mmCIF file of C-alpha atoms in Angstrom:
data_model
loop_
_atom_site.group_PDB
_atom_site.id
_atom_site.type_symbol
_atom_site.label_atom_id
_atom_site.label_comp_id
_atom_site.label_asym_id
_atom_site.label_seq_id
_atom_site.Cartn_x
_atom_site.Cartn_y
_atom_site.Cartn_z
ATOM 1 C CA UNK A 873 91.976 -22.394 81.815
ATOM 2 C CA UNK A 874 88.276 -22.639 83.114
ATOM 3 C CA UNK A 875 87.060 -26.035 83.903
ATOM 4 C CA UNK A 876 83.577 -26.962 85.239
ATOM 5 C CA UNK A 877 82.930 -30.441 86.758
ATOM 6 C CA UNK A 878 79.532 -31.726 87.750
ATOM 7 C CA UNK A 879 78.537 -34.101 90.470
ATOM 8 C CA UNK A 880 75.413 -35.592 92.468
ATOM 9 C CA UNK A 881 73.556 -37.133 89.806
ATOM 10 C CA UNK A 882 71.718 -40.548 90.456
ATOM 11 C CA UNK A 883 68.578 -42.520 90.628
ATOM 12 C CA UNK A 884 65.715 -40.975 92.559
ATOM 13 C CA UNK A 885 61.899 -41.840 92.575
ATOM 14 C CA UNK A 886 59.363 -39.383 91.121
ATOM 15 C CA UNK A 887 58.378 -36.901 93.656
ATOM 16 C CA UNK A 888 61.945 -37.120 95.170
ATOM 17 C CA UNK A 889 64.788 -34.376 95.364
ATOM 18 C CA UNK A 890 68.331 -34.181 94.383
ATOM 19 C CA UNK A 891 71.053 -31.741 94.556
ATOM 20 C CA UNK A 892 73.751 -31.232 91.554
ATOM 21 C CA UNK A 893 77.056 -29.444 92.225
ATOM 22 C CA UNK A 894 79.282 -27.697 89.933
ATOM 23 C CA UNK A 895 82.869 -26.894 90.716
ATOM 24 C CA UNK A 896 84.512 -24.383 88.860
ATOM 25 C CA UNK A 897 88.244 -23.515 88.724
ATOM 26 C CA UNK A 898 90.825 -21.791 86.651
ATOM 27 C CA UNK A 899 90.191 -18.004 87.482
ATOM 28 C CA UNK A 900 88.208 -15.418 89.176
ATOM 29 C CA UNK A 901 84.481 -15.865 88.006
ATOM 30 C CA UNK A 902 83.113 -12.322 88.799
ATOM 31 C CA UNK A 903 82.075 -11.584 85.457
ATOM 32 C CA UNK A 904 80.721 -15.008 84.628
ATOM 33 C CA UNK A 905 77.454 -16.529 84.331
ATOM 34 C CA UNK A 906 76.901 -20.091 84.960
ATOM 35 C CA UNK A 907 74.064 -22.319 83.945
ATOM 36 C CA UNK A 908 72.750 -25.992 84.085
ATOM 37 C CA UNK A 909 71.430 -27.530 80.995
ATOM 38 C CA UNK A 910 70.107 -30.881 80.219
ATOM 39 C CA UNK A 911 69.849 -33.495 77.371
ATOM 40 C CA UNK A 912 67.774 -36.496 77.322
ATOM 41 C CA UNK A 913 68.283 -39.383 74.577
ATOM 42 C CA UNK A 914 66.960 -38.153 71.528
ATOM 43 C CA UNK A 915 66.450 -34.600 72.536
ATOM 44 C CA UNK A 916 68.291 -31.212 72.126
ATOM 45 C CA UNK A 917 70.357 -29.722 74.887
ATOM 46 C CA UNK A 918 67.851 -27.575 76.907
ATOM 47 C CA UNK A 919 68.331 -24.512 79.244
ATOM 48 C CA UNK A 920 67.548 -25.165 82.781
ATOM 49 C CA UNK A 921 68.867 -22.296 84.826
ATOM 50 C CA UNK A 922 71.331 -19.518 84.945
ATOM 51 C CA UNK A 923 73.008 -17.575 87.754
ATOM 52 C CA UNK A 924 75.578 -14.669 87.676
ATOM 53 C CA UNK A 925 78.350 -14.918 90.199
ATOM 54 C CA UNK A 926 78.720 -11.201 91.033
ATOM 55 C CA UNK A 927 75.016 -10.647 91.611
ATOM 56 C CA UNK A 928 73.396 -13.870 92.097
ATOM 57 C CA UNK A 929 70.664 -12.916 89.553
ATOM 58 C CA UNK A 930 68.787 -16.167 88.531
ATOM 59 C CA UNK A 931 66.897 -17.382 85.539
ATOM 60 C CA UNK A 932 64.958 -20.295 84.876
ATOM 61 C CA UNK A 933 63.117 -22.283 82.196
ATOM 62 C CA UNK A 934 59.391 -21.834 82.526
ATOM 63 C CA UNK A 935 58.953 -25.673 83.044
ATOM 64 C CA UNK A 936 61.573 -25.288 86.058
ATOM 65 C CA UNK A 937 60.185 -22.621 88.000
ATOM 66 C CA UNK A 938 58.875 -23.577 91.525
ATOM 67 C CA UNK A 939 60.704 -26.913 91.143
ATOM 68 C CA UNK A 940 64.301 -26.123 90.582
ATOM 69 C CA UNK A 941 66.605 -23.754 92.236
ATOM 70 C CA UNK A 942 70.091 -22.614 91.158
ATOM 71 C CA UNK A 943 72.531 -21.009 93.722
ATOM 72 C CA UNK A 944 76.366 -20.596 94.127
ATOM 73 C CA UNK A 945 78.566 -20.516 96.968
ATOM 74 C CA UNK A 946 81.337 -17.914 96.029
ATOM 75 C CA UNK A 947 83.977 -18.953 98.474
ATOM 76 C CA UNK A 948 83.753 -22.519 97.042
ATOM 77 C CA UNK A 949 83.548 -21.481 93.499
ATOM 78 C CA UNK A 950 80.503 -24.175 93.438
ATOM 79 C CA UNK A 951 77.185 -23.723 91.638
ATOM 80 C CA UNK A 952 74.275 -26.012 92.765
ATOM 81 C CA UNK A 953 71.011 -27.097 91.310
ATOM 82 C CA UNK A 954 68.446 -28.167 93.788
ATOM 83 C CA UNK A 955 65.689 -30.210 92.058
ATOM 84 C CA UNK A 956 62.457 -30.952 93.957
ATOM 85 C CA UNK A 957 59.236 -32.927 93.000
ATOM 86 C CA UNK A 958 61.254 -34.800 90.379
ATOM 87 C CA UNK A 959 59.175 -36.286 87.194
ATOM 88 C CA UNK A 960 60.191 -38.891 84.826
ATOM 89 C CA UNK A 961 60.728 -36.292 81.997
ATOM 90 C CA UNK A 962 63.348 -34.751 84.186
ATOM 91 C CA UNK A 963 65.439 -37.789 83.458
ATOM 92 C CA UNK A 964 68.624 -36.526 81.455
ATOM 93 C CA UNK A 965 72.399 -35.826 81.561
ATOM 94 C CA UNK A 966 72.760 -32.662 83.245
ATOM 95 C CA UNK A 967 75.591 -30.026 82.215
ATOM 96 C CA UNK A 968 76.945 -27.494 83.839
ATOM 97 C CA UNK A 969 78.389 -24.604 81.633
ATOM 98 C CA UNK A 970 80.056 -21.150 82.044
ATOM 99 C CA UNK A 971 80.687 -18.032 79.999
ATOM 100 C CA UNK A 972 82.210 -14.519 80.394
ATOM 101 C CA UNK A 973 78.946 -12.496 80.160
ATOM 102 C CA UNK A 974 76.373 -11.607 82.713
ATOM 103 C CA UNK A 975 73.490 -11.281 80.212
ATOM 104 C CA UNK A 976 70.634 -13.751 80.063
ATOM 105 C CA UNK A 977 70.794 -16.380 77.505
ATOM 106 C CA UNK A 978 69.178 -19.833 77.094
ATOM 107 C CA UNK A 979 71.245 -20.923 74.202
ATOM 108 C CA UNK A 980 74.002 -23.582 74.646
ATOM 109 C CA UNK A 981 76.016 -22.022 71.764
ATOM 110 C CA UNK A 982 76.516 -18.940 73.989
ATOM 111 C CA UNK A 983 78.257 -21.013 76.566
ATOM 112 C CA UNK A 984 82.061 -21.669 76.149
ATOM 113 C CA UNK A 985 82.925 -24.083 78.790
ATOM 114 C CA UNK A 986 81.180 -27.189 79.536
ATOM 115 C CA UNK A 987 81.381 -29.934 82.385
ATOM 116 C CA UNK A 988 81.377 -33.554 81.505
ATOM 117 C CA UNK A 989 77.697 -33.961 82.708
ATOM 118 C CA UNK A 990 76.133 -35.915 85.270
ATOM 119 C CA UNK A 991 73.179 -38.396 84.736
ATOM 120 C CA UNK A 992 69.935 -38.219 86.486
ATOM 121 C CA UNK A 993 67.343 -40.680 86.401
ATOM 122 C CA UNK A 994 63.890 -40.442 87.745
ATOM 123 C CA UNK A 995 61.900 -43.699 88.296
ATOM 124 C CA UNK A 996 58.105 -43.609 87.932
#
């Protein structure tokens, strides 16, 4: 059974940095894609970034390019989201998600497995 667990959220000042972690377990993930989404109060869940386990191919929402970096450590079955130059509008609950497909998608409905979320708050 696939499980994903996020950690690393917290409070940071605008302009600061934070790294989130997503530990995946339950099976081999070579055919999987992993992604980060975020959801702020009163808003829909939005795509942040995606990475494939096998190739490490990455995709980003346009607003995240240059500030956020998604990566993975295959030996640890862990995906990371490095967030730099944080803004107050980055405040949200951040979710890790997984799906058994390597194709690009930014739609939350395409992802089967979800973590519980970790809160990121950026003060201004």
